[in-house]
Coordinates of C-alpha atoms and ligand atoms in Angstrom, one line a residue:
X1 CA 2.6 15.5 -28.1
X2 CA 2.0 11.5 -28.5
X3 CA -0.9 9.7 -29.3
X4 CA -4.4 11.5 -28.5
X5 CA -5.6 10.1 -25.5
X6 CA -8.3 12.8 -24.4
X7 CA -8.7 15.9 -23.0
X8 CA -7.9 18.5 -20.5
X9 CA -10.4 18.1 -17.3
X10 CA -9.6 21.6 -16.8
X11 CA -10.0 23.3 -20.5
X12 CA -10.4 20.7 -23.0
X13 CA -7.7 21.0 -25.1
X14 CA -6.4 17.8 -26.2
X15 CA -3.5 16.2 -24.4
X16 CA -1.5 13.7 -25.3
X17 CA -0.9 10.1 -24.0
X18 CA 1.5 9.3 -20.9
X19 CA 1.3 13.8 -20.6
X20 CA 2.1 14.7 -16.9
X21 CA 0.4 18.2 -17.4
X22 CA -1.9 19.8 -20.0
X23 CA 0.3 21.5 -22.4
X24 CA -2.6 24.2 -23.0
X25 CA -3.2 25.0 -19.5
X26 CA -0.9 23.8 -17.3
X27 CA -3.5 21.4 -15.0
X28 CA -1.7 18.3 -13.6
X29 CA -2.8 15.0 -15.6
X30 CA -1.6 12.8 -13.0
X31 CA -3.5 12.6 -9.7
X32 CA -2.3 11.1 -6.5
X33 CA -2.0 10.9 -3.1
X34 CA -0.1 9.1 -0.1
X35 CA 0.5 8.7 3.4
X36 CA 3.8 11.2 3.4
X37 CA 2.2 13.8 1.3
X38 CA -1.0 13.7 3.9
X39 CA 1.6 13.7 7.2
X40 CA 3.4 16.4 5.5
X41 CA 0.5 18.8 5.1
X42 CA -1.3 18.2 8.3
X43 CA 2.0 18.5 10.4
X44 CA 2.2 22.2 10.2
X45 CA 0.2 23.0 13.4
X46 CA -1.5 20.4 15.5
X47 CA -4.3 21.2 18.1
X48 CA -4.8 19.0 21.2
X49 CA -8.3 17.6 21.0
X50 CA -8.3 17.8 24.6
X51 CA -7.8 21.8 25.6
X52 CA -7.6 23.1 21.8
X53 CA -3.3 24.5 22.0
X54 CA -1.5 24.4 19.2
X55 CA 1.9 23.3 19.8
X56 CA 4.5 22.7 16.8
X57 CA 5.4 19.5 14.9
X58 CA 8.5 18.1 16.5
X59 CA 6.4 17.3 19.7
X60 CA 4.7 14.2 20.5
X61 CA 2.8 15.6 23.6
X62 CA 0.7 18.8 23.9
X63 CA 2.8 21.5 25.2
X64 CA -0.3 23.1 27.5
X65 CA -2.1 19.6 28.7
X66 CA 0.6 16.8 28.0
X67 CA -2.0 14.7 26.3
X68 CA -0.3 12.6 23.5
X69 CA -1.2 14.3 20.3
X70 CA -2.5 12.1 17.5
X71 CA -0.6 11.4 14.5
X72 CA -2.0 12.6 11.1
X73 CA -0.6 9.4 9.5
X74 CA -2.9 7.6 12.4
X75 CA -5.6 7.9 9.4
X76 CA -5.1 8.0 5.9
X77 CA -7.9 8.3 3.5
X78 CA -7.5 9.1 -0.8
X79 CA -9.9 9.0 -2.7
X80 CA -8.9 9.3 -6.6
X81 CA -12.5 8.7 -7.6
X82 CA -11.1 5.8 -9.9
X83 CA -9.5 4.4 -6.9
X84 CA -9.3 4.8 -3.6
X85 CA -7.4 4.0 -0.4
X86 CA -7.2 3.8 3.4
X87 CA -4.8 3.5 6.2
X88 CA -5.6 3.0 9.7
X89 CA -3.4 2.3 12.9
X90 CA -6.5 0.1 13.8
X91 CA -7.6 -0.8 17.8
X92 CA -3.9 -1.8 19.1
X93 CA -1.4 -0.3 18.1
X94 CA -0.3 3.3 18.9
X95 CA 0.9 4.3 15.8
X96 CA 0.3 3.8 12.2
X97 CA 3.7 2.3 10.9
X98 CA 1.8 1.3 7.7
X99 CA 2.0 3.3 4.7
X100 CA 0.3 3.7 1.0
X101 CA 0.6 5.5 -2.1
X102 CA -1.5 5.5 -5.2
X103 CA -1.7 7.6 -8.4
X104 CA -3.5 7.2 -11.9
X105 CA -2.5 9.3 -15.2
X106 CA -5.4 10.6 -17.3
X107 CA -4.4 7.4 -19.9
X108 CA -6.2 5.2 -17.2
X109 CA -2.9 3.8 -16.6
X110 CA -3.0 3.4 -12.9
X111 CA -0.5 2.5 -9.4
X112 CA -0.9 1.5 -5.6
X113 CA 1.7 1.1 -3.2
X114 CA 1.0 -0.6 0.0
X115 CA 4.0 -1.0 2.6
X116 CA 3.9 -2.7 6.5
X117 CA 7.0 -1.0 8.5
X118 CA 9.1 -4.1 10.2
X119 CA 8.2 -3.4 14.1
X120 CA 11.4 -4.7 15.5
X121 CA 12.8 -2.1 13.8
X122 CA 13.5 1.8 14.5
X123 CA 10.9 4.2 13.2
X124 CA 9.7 1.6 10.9
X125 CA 7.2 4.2 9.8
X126 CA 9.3 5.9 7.9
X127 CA 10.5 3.2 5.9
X128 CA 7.1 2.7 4.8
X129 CA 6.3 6.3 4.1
X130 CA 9.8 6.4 2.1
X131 CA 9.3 3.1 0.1
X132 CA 5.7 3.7 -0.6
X133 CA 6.6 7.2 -2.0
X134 CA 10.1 6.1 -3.8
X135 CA 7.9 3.0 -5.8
X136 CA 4.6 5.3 -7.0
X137 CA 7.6 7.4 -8.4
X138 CA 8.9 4.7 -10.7
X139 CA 5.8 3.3 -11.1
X140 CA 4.1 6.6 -13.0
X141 CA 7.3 8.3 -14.0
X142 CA 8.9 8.8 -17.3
X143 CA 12.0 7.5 -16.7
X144 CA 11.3 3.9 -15.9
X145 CA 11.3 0.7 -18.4
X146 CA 7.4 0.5 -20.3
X147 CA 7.6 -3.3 -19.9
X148 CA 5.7 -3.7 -16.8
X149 CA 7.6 -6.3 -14.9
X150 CA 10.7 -4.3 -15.7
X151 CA 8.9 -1.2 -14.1
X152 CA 7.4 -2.7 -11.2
X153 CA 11.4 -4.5 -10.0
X154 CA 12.4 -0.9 -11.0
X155 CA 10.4 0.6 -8.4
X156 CA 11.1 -2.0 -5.5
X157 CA 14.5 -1.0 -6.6
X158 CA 13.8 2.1 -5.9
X159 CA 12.1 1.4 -2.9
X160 CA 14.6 -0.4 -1.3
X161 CA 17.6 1.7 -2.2
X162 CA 14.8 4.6 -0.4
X163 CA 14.9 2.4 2.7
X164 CA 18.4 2.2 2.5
X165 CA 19.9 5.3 2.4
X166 CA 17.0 6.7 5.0
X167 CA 19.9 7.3 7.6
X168 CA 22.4 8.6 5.0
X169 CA 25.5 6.5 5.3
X170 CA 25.4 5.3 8.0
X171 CA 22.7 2.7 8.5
X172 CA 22.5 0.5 12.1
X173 CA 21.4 -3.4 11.5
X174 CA 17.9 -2.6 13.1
X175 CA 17.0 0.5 11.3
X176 CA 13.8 1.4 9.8
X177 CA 12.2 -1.8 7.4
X178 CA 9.1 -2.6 5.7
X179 CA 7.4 -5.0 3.5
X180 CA 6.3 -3.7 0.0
X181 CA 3.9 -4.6 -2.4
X182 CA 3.3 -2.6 -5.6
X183 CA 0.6 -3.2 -8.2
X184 CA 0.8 -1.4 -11.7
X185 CA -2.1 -1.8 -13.7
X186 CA -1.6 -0.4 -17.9
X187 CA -2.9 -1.7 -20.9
X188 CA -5.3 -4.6 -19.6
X189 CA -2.8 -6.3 -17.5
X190 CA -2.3 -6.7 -13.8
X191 CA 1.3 -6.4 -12.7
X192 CA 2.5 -6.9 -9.0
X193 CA 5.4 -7.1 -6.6
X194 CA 5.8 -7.9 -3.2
X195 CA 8.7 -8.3 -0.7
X196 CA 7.0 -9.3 2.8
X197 CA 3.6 -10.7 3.5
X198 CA 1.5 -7.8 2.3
X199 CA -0.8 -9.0 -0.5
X200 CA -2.7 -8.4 -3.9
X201 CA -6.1 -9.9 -4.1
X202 CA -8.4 -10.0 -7.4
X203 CA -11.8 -9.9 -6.7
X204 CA -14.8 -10.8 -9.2
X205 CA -18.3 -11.3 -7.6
X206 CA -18.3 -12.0 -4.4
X207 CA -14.6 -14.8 -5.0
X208 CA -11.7 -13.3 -3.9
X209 CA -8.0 -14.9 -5.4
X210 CA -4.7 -14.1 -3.9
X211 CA -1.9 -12.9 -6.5
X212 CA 0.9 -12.7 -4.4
X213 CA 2.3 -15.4 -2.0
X214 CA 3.7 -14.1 1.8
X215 CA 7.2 -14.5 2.0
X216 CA 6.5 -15.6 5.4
X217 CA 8.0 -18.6 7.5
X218 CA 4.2 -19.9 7.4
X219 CA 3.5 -19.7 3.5
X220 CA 7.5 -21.1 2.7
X221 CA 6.7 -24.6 4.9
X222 CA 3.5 -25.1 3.5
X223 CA 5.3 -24.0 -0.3
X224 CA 8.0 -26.7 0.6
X225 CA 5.2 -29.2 1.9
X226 CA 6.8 -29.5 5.0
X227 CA 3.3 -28.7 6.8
X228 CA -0.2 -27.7 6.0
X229 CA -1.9 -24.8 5.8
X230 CA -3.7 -25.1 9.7
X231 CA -0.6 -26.4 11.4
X232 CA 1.7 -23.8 9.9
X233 CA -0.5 -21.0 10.7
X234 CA -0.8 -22.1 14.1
X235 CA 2.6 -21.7 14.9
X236 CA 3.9 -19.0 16.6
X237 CA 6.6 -18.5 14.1
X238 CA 3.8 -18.2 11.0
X239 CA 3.6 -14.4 10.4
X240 CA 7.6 -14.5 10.8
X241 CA 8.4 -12.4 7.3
X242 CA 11.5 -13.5 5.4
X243 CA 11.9 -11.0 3.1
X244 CA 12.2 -7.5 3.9
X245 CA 13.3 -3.8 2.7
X246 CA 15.7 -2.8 5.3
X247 CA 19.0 -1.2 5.8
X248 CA 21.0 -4.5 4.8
X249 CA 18.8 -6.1 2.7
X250 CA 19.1 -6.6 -1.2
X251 CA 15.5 -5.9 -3.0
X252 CA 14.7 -9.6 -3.9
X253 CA 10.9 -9.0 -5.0
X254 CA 8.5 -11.7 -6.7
X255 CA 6.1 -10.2 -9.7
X256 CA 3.5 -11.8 -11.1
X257 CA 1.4 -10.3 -14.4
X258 CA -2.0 -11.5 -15.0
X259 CA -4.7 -9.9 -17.6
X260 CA -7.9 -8.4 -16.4
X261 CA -9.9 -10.1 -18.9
X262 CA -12.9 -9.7 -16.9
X263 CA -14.7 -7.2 -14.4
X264 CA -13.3 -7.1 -10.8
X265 CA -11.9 -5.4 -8.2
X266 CA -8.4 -5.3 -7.5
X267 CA -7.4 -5.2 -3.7
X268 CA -3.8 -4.0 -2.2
X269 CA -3.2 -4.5 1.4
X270 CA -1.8 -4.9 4.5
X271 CA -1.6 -8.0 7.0
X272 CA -4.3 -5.7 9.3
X273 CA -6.7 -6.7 6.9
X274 CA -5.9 -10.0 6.1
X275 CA -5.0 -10.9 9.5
X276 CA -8.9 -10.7 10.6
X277 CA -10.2 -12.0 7.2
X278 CA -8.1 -14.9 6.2
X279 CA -9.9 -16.4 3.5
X280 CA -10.0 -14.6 -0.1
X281 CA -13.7 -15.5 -0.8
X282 CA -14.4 -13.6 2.4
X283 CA -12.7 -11.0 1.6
X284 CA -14.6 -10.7 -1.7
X285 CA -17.7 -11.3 -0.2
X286 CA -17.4 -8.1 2.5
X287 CA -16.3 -6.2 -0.7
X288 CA -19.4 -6.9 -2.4
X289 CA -21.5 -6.2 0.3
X290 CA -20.7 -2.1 -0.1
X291 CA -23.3 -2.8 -2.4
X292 CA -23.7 -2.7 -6.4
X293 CA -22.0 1.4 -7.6
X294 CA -19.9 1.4 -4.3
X295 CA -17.2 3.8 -4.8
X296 CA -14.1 3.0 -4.1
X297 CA -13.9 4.2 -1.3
X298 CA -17.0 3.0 0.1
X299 CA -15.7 -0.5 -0.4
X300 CA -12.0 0.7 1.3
X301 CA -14.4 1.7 4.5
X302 CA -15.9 -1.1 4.4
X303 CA -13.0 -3.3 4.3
X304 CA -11.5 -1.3 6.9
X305 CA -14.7 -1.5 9.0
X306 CA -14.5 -5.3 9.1
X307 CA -10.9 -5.3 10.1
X308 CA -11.8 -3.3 13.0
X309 CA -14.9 -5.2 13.9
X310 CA -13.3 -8.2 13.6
X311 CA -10.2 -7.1 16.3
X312 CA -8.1 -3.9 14.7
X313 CA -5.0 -5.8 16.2
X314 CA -2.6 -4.6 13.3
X315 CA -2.7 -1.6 11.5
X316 CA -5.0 -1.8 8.5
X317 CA -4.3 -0.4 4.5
X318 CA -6.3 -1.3 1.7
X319 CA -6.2 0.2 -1.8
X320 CA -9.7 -0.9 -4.2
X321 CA -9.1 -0.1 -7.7
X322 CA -11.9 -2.1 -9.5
X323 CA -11.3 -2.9 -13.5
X324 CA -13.3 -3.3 -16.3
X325 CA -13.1 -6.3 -18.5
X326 CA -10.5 -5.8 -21.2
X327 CA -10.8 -8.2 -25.0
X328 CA -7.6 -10.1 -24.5
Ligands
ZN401 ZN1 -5.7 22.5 -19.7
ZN402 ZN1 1.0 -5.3 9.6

């Protein structure tokens, strides 16, 4: 056993820091929860909301009525008390291609995937769901470097090599691809990694501040000073991504670590959100507006609320894991 970190939820015997499962007992000191793990359970049987058959999981349609069936991964909702997350296909589109993964060890020490499956590709879905699941592994596994930047590259490693192999060796140009970004919060600091133009937001009060920094055609001109912000975002190339997990694609993430030397909120998401709330400070503002002891997941409805509200055109994922103030 390491260090003492606390005790066993279960039966109170002490267990030690970074401990997957209570020695004493056997209860699982790591809790978490994803988009694949939800699909997986809730595909078993499916019943037709329409005329109540049950018809198996490899169709799409309901054998008895033919009305198309919804997907369990249409929404996702964890709730690890600490944090919590949500992932919706929103108003448009007719399937959620996002995914999201999160997890937290009883040492506080705490994960949240968020990936955005590449819609000009195959079954993007599942590159999400596999990349999403592949990166919460490294991120709260044993195995992986304890320096956090090292960790979090580790896991979009991971991630991508996931995406990769997804049709075994043989993997066609325009198979399944997704964006990533992975936030890894131990020890006070904030670590993150993205690949794409899905984001990490820190939000204190009602101010929001973006972490991350789309690798989109839209954020690179404006980066380059080549245009500003209004006139890049108005073109129709903006939201054009330019870096990717995908079949053919080398993992080339950014990470950023910052210190949570104050109270806030940290916010993972997907475009769906940010798409419909562009500016940070708004963003901060909705999430204060679940009101002072929100839960977590209170203020991951309510986030997902206002994307919906304000159009649903994409699909929405948002993780809230808020942080106390650490002395740095
Ligand atoms: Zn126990
Ligand atoms: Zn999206």
């Amino acid at each position: 056993m390491n260090a003492l970190a606390g005790s066993c939820p279960a039966c109170a015997e002490p267990v030690g820091l970074g401990d997957r499962f209570c020695e004493a007992c056997g209860t699982p000191l790591l809790r978490k929860g994803s988009t694949s793990a939800e699909a997986a359970t809730k595909d078993v049987v499916r019943k037709c909301p329409a005329c109540g058959a049950v018809s198996g999981t490899a169709t799409e349609y309901c054998d008895e009525c033919g009305l198309r069936l919804p997907d369990p991964a249409d929404r996702t909702t964890i709730d690890l008390g600490a944090l919590a997350g949500v992932s919706d296909r929103g108003l448009v589109h007719h399937r959620n291609e996002d995914a999201i993964a999160l997890g937290r060890l009883l040492d506080g020490t705490t994960a949240a995937v968020v990936c955005d499956g590449v819609s000009t590709t195959r079954q993007p879905e599942r590159a999400a769901r596999a990349a999403s699941e592949a990166a919460l592994a490294v991120l709260l596994g044993v195995d992986a470097p304890v320096e956090p930047v090292a960790r979090v590259r580790a896991a979009v490693e991971a991630a991508g090599t996931a995406v990769a192999t997804l049709d075994g060796s043989n993997p066609s140009p325009d198979g399944p691809s997704c964006t990533l970004v992975a936030a890894y919060v131990a020890g006070g600091e904030v670590t993150v990694g993205w690949v794409g133009d899905s984001r990490a937001y820190w939000l204190a009060g009602p101010d929001g501040r973006l972490l991350t920094r789309d690798h989109s055609w839209a954020a690179e001109v404006v980066a380059e000073g080549l245009m500003d912000e209004a006139a890049a975002f108005a073109d129709r190339r903006a939201h054009t991504i330019t870096r990717w997990l995908g079949p053919d694609t080398r993992p080339d993430p950014d990470v950023v670590s910052v210190p949570h030397d104050g109270a806030g909120t940290l916010l993972v998401c997907s475009d769906g959100l940010w798409n419909e709330v562009p500016e940070a400070g708004r963003i901060g503002e909705f999430a204060a507006g679940a009101g002072d002891g929100a839960t977590p997941l209170a203020v991951a409805n309510r986030l997902t609320e206002v994307a919906l509200a304000a159009g649903g055109r994409d699909n929405i994922s948002v993780v809230v894991i808020p942080l106390e103030g650490v002395q740095v």
